mmCIF file of C-alpha atoms in Angstrom:
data_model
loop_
_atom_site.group_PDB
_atom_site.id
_atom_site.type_symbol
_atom_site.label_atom_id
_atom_site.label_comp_id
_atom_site.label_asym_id
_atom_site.label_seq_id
_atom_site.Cartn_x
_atom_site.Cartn_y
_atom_site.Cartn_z
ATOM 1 C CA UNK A 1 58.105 334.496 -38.550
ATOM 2 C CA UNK A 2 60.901 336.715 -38.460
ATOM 3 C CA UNK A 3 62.973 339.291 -36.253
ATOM 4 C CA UNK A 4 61.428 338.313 -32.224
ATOM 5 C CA UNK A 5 59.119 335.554 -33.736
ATOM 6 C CA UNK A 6 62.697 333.839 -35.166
ATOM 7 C CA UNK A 7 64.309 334.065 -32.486
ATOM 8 C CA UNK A 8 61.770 333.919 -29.278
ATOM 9 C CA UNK A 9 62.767 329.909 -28.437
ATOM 10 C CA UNK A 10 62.642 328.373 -25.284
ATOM 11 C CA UNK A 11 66.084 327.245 -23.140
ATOM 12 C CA UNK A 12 69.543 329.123 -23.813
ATOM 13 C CA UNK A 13 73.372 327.662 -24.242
ATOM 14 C CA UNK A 14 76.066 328.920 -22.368
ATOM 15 C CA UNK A 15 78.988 327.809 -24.167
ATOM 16 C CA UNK A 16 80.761 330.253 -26.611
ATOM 17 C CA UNK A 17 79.519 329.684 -30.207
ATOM 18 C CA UNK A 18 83.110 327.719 -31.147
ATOM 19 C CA UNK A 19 81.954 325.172 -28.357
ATOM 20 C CA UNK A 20 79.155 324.191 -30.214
ATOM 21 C CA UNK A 21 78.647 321.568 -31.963
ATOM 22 C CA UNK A 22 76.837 322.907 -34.449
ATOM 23 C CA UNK A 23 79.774 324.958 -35.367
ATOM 24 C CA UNK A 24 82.754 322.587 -34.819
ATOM 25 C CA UNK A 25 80.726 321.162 -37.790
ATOM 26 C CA UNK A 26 80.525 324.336 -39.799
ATOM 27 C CA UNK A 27 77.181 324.259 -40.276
ATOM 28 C CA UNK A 28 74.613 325.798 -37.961
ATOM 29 C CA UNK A 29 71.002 326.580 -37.371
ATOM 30 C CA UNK A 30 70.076 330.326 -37.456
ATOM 31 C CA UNK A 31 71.089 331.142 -34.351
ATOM 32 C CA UNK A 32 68.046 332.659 -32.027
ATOM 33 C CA UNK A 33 68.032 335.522 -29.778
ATOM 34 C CA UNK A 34 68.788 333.343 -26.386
ATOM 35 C CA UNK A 35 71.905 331.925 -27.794
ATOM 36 C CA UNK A 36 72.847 335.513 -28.931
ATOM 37 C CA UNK A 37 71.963 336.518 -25.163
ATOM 38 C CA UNK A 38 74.024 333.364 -24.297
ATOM 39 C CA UNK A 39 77.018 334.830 -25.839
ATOM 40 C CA UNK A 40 76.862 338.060 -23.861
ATOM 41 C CA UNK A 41 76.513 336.654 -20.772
ATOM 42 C CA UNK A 42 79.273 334.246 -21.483
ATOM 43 C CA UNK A 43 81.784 337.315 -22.294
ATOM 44 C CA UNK A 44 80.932 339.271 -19.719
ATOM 45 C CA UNK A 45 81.925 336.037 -17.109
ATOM 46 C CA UNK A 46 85.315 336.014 -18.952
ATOM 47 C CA UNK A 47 85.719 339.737 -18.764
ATOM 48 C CA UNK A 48 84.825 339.490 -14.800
ATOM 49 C CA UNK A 49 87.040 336.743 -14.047
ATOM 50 C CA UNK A 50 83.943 334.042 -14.456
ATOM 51 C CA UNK A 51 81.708 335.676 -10.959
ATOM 52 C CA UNK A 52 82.518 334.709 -7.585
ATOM 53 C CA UNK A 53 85.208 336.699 -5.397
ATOM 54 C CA UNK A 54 83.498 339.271 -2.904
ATOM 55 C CA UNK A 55 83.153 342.885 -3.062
ATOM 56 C CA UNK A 56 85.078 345.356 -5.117
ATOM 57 C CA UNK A 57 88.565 346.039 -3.696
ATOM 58 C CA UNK A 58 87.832 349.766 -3.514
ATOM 59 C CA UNK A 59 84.126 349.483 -2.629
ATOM 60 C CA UNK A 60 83.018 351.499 -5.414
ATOM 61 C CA UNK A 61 80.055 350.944 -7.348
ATOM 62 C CA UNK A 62 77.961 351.664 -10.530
ATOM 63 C CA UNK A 63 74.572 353.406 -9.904
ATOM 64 C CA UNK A 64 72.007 350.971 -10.963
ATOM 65 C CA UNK A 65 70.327 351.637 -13.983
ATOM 66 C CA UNK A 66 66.479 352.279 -12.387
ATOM 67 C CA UNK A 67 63.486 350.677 -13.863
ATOM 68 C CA UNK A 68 62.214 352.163 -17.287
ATOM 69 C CA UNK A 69 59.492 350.326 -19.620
ATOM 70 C CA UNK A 70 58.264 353.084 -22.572
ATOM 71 C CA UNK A 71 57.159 352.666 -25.842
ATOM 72 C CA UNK A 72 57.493 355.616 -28.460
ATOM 73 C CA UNK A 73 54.933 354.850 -31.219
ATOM 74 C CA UNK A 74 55.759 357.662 -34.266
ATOM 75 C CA UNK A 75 53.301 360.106 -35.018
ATOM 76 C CA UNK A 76 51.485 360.428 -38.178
ATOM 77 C CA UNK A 77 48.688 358.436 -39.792
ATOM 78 C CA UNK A 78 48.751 354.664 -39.945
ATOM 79 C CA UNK A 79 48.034 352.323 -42.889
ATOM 80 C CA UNK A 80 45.090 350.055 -41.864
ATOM 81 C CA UNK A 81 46.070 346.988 -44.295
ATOM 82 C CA UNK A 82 45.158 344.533 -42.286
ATOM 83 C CA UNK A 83 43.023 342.700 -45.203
ATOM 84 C CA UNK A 84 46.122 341.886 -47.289
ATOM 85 C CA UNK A 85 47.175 339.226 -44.084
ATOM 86 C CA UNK A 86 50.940 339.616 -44.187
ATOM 87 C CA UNK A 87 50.633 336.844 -41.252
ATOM 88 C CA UNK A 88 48.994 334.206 -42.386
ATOM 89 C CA UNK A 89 48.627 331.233 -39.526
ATOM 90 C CA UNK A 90 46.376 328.399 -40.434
ATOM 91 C CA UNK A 91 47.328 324.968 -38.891
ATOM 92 C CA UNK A 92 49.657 322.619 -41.548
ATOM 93 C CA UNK A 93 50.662 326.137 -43.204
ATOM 94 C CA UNK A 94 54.507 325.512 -44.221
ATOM 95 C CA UNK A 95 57.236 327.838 -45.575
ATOM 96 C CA UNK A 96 60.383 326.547 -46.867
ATOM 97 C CA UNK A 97 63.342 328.754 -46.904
ATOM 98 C CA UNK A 98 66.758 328.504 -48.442
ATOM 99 C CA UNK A 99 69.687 329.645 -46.016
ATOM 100 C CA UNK A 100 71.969 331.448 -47.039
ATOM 101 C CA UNK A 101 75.508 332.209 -45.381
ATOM 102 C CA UNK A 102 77.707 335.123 -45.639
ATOM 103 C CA UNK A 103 80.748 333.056 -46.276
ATOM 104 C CA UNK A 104 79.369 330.809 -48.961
ATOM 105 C CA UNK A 105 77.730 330.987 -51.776
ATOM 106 C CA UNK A 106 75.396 327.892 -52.113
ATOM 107 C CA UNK A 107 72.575 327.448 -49.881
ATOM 108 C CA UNK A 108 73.369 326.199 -46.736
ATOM 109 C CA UNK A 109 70.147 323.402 -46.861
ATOM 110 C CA UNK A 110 66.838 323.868 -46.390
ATOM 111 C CA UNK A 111 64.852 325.492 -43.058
ATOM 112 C CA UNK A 112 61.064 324.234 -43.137
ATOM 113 C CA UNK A 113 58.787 326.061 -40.801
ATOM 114 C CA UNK A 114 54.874 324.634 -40.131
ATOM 115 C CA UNK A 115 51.991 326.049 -37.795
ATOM 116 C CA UNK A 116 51.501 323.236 -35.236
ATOM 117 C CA UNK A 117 48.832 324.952 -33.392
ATOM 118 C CA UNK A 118 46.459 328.299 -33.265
ATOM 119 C CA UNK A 119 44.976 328.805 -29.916
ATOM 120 C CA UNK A 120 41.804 330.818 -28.899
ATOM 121 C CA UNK A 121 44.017 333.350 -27.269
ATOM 122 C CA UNK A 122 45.738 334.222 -30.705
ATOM 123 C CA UNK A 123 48.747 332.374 -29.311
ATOM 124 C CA UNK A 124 50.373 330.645 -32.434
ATOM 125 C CA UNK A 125 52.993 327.977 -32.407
ATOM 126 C CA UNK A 126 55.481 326.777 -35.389
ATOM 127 C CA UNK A 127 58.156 323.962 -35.645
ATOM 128 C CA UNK A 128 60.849 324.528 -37.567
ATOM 129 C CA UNK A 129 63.137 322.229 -39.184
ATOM 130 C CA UNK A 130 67.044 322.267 -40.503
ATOM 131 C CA UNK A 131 69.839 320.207 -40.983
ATOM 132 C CA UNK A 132 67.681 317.207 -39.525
ATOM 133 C CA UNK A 133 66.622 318.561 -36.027
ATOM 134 C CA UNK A 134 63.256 319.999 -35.112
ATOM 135 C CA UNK A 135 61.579 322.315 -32.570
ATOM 136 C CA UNK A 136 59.015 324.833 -31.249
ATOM 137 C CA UNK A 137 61.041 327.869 -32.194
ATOM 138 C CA UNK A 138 59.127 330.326 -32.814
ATOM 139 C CA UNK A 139 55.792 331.770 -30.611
ATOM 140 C CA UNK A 140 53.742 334.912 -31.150
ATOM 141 C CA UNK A 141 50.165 335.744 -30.121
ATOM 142 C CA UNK A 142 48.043 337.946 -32.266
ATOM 143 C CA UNK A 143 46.172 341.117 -30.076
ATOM 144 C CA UNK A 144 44.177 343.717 -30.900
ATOM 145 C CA UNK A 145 47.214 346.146 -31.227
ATOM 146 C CA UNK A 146 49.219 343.461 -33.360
ATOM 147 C CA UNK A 147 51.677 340.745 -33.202
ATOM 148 C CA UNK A 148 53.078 340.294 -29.704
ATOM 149 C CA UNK A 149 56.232 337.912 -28.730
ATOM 150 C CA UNK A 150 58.647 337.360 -25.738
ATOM 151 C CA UNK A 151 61.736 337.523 -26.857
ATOM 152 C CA UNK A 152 63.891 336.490 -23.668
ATOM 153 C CA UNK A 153 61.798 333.745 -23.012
ATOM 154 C CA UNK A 154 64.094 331.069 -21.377
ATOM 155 C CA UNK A 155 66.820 333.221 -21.952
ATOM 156 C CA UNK A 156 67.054 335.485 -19.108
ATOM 157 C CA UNK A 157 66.865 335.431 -15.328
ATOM 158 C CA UNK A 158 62.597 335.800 -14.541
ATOM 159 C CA UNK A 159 62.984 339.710 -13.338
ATOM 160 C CA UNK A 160 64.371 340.541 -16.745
ATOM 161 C CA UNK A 161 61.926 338.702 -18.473
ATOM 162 C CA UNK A 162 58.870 340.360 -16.606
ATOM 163 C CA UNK A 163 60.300 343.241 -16.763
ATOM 164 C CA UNK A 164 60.793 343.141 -20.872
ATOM 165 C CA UNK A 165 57.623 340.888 -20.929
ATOM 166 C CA UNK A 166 55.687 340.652 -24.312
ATOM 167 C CA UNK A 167 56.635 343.135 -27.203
ATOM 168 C CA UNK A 168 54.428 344.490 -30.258
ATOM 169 C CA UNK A 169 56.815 343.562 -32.633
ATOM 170 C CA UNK A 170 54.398 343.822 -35.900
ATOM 171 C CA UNK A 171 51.982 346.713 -35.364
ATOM 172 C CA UNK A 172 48.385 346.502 -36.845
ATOM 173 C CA UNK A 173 47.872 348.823 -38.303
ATOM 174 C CA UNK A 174 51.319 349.596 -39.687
ATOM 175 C CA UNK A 175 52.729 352.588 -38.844
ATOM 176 C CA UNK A 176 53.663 354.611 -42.055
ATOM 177 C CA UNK A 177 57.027 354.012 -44.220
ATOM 178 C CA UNK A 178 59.592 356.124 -42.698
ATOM 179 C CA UNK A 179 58.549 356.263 -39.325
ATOM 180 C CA UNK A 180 60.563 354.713 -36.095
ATOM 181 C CA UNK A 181 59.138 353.359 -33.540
ATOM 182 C CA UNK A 182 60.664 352.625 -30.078
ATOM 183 C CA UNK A 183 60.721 350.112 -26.969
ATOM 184 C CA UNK A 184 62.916 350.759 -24.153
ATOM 185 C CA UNK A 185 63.424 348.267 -20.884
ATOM 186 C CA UNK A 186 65.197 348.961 -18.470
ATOM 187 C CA UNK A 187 66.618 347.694 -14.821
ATOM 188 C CA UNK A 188 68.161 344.960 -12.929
ATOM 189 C CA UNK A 189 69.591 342.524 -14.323
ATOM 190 C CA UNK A 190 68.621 340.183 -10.913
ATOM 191 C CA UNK A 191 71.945 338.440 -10.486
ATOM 192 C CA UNK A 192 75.567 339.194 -10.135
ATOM 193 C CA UNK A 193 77.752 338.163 -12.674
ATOM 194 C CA UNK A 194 80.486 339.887 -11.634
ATOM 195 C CA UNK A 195 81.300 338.362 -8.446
ATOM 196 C CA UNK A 196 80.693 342.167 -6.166
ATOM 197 C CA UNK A 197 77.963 341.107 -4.546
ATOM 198 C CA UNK A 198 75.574 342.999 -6.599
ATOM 199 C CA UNK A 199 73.052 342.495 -9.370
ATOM 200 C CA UNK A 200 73.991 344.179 -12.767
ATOM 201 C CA UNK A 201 71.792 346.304 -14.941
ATOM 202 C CA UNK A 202 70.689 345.821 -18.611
ATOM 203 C CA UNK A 203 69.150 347.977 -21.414
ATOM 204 C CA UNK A 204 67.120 346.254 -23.766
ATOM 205 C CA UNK A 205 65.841 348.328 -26.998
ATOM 206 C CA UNK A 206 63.867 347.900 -29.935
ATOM 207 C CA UNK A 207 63.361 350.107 -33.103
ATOM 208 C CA UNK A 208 61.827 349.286 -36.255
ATOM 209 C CA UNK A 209 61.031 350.927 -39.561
ATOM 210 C CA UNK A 210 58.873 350.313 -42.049
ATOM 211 C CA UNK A 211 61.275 350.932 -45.036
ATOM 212 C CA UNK A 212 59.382 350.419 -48.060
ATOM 213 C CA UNK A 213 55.829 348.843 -49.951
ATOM 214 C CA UNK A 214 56.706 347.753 -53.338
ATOM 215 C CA UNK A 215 57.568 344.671 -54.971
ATOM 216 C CA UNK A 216 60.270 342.176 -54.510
ATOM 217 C CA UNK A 217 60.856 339.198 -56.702
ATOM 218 C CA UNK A 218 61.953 335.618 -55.239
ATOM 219 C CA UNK A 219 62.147 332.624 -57.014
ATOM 220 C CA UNK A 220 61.785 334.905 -60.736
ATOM 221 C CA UNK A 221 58.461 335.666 -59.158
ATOM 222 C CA UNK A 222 57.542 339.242 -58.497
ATOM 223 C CA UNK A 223 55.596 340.014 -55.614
ATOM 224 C CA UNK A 224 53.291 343.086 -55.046
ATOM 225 C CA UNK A 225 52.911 345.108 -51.865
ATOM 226 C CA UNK A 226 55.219 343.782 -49.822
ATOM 227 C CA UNK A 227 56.044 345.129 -46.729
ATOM 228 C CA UNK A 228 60.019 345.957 -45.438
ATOM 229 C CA UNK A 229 60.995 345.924 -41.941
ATOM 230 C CA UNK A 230 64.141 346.970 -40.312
ATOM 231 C CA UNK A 231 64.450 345.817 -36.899
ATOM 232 C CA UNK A 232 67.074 346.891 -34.935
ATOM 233 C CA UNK A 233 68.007 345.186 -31.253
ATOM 234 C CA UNK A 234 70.497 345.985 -28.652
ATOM 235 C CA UNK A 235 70.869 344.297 -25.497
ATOM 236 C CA UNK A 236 73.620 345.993 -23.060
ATOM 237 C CA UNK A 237 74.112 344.385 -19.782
ATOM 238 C CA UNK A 238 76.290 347.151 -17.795
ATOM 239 C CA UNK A 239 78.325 345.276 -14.544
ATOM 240 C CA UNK A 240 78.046 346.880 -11.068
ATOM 241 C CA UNK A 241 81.513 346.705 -10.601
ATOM 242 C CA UNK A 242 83.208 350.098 -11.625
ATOM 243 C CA UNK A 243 86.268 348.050 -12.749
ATOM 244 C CA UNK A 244 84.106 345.957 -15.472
ATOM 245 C CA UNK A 245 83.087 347.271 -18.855
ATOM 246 C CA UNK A 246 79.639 347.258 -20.105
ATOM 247 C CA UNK A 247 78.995 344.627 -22.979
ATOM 248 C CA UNK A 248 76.365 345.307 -25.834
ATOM 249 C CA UNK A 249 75.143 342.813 -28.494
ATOM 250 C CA UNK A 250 73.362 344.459 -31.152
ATOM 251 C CA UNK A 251 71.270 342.908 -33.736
ATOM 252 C CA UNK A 252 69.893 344.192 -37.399
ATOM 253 C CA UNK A 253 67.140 342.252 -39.108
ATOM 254 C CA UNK A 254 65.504 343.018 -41.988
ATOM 255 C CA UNK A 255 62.270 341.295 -42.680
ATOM 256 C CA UNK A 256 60.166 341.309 -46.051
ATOM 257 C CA UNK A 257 56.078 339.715 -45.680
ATOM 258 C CA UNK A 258 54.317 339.236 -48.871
ATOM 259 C CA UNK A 259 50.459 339.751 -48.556
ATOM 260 C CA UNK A 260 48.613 336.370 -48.096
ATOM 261 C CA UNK A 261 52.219 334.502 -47.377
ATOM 262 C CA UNK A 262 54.052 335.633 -44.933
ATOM 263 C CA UNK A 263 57.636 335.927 -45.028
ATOM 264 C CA UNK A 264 59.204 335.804 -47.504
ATOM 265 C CA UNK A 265 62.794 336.992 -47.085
ATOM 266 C CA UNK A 266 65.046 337.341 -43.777
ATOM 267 C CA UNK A 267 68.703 338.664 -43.170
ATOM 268 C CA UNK A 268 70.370 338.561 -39.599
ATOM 269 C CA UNK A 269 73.476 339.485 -37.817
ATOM 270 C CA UNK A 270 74.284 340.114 -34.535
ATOM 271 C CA UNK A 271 77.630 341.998 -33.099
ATOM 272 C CA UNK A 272 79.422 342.636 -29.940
ATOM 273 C CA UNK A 273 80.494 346.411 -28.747
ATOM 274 C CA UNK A 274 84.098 344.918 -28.724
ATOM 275 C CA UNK A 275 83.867 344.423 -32.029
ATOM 276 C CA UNK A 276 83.354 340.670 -32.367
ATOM 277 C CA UNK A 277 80.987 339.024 -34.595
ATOM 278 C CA UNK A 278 78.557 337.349 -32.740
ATOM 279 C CA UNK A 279 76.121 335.813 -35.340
ATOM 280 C CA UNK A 280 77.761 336.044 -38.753
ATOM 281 C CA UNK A 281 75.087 337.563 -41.149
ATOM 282 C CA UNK A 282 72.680 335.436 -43.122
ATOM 283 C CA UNK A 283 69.676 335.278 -44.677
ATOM 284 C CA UNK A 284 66.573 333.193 -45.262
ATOM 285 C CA UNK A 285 64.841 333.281 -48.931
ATOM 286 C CA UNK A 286 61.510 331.612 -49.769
#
């Protein structure tokens, strides 16, 4: 799936992305959200000296960022088109997608993605596959509101995960074209990176748009009806320690689902308030 459901995997690296080995080789899989997180985390510890060290010299401190959890649905009517199945999940279902990277202009291989297992809960589970390696990389459960993920599963220290907890990512039934809609969480962070002795904050926020219903063509094929998202992430974690600067990763996805196949087009990129490019953009095409 895309946006959350690409990038909702289990475990996290800490290395910086030129540690890698993925990317000492030059060629990488689409990097998920907890490597993105990985990345933050990482430059904040290099901004703050790596943690460790006592209290701030001057004994001043950051006001916590308190505990928020809202969602802002738009107003306006929705569009009930739930009978077209822009998710289709059937065990042994399979989408293969070329990858395509900002700095080249061949594909960049092949990533295969296959339903390994629908539960009774509307869990779903799919395996994907690229340059060789596989795993369960993606996990979403369907609900009576839409499709719900966890996207800093593994990723984050447990009080930031309950706290962010599972996320409507694809509303059913959409909201209409135009409209954004809005997550905010909010609150501690649960463990000092900064070496004061205190737990930092973070701001997590999610806003998508449905951009468009019309027709896209892959493969010389056009397809009716389908359905644009624009996701937009940000992930600040803001340091306790007046003397430390706040450190933001935002990332912009923009998702296409074809009725009765699912996705069938994906671009990412991810950046760092400092300016760095955290994920270089690329894209997946069916």
């Amino acid at each position: 799936m895309g946006s959350f459901m690409n990038h909702a995997i289990q475990g996290s690296d800490p290395r910086t992305r030129d540690q890698r080995p993925d990317r000492m080789l030059g060629r990488r899989r689409p990097t998920p959200l907890s490597l993105v997180l990985g990345v933050t985390v990482s430059v904040l510890l290099a901004a703050c000296g790596g943690g460790g060290g006592g209290e701030s010299s001057d004994g001043t401190f950051r006001t916590p960022l308190p505990t928020l959890s809202t969602d802002i649905p738009p107003s306006g009517p929705r569009l009930d088109l739930q009978g077209r199945d822009y998710f289709p999940a059937t065990v042994g279902d399979r989408w293969d997608y070329g990858v395509g990277l900002a700095a080249q202009t061949a594909t960049d291989g092949t990533l295969s993605r296959t339903v390994t297992a629908v539960h009774a809960d509307g869990s779903v589970a799919i395996k994907e596959t690229y340059l060789g390696s596989s795993d369960t990389a993606i996990r979403y459960r369907r609900t009576a509101e839409g499709i719900t993920v966890s996207p800093l599963t593994g990723a984050a220290p447990l009080a930031v995960q309950n706290l962010v907890g599972p996320l409507l990512q694809y509303p059913e039934p959409f909201y209409a074209v135009g409209r954004e809609r809005v997550a905010v969480r909010q609150g501690s962070w649960g463990e000092d990176l900064d070496g004061d002795g205190r737990a930092e904050s973070f701001r997590f926020e999610f806003r998508q748009t449905l951009t468009s219903l019309g027709t896209l063509t892959v493969a010389s094929r056009p397809l009716a009806d389908v359905a644009h998202f624009r996701n937009v992430s940000t992930l600040m974690v803001q340091p306790s320690d007046l003397r430390e600067t706040s450190y933001t990763v935002t990332t912009v996805e923009n998702a296409w689902w074809a009725p009765g196949i699912g996705l069938v087009r994906y671009d990412f990129r991810a950046d760092g308030s400092d300016g760095e490019v955290v994920v270089s953009p690329y894209t997946l095409l069916l």
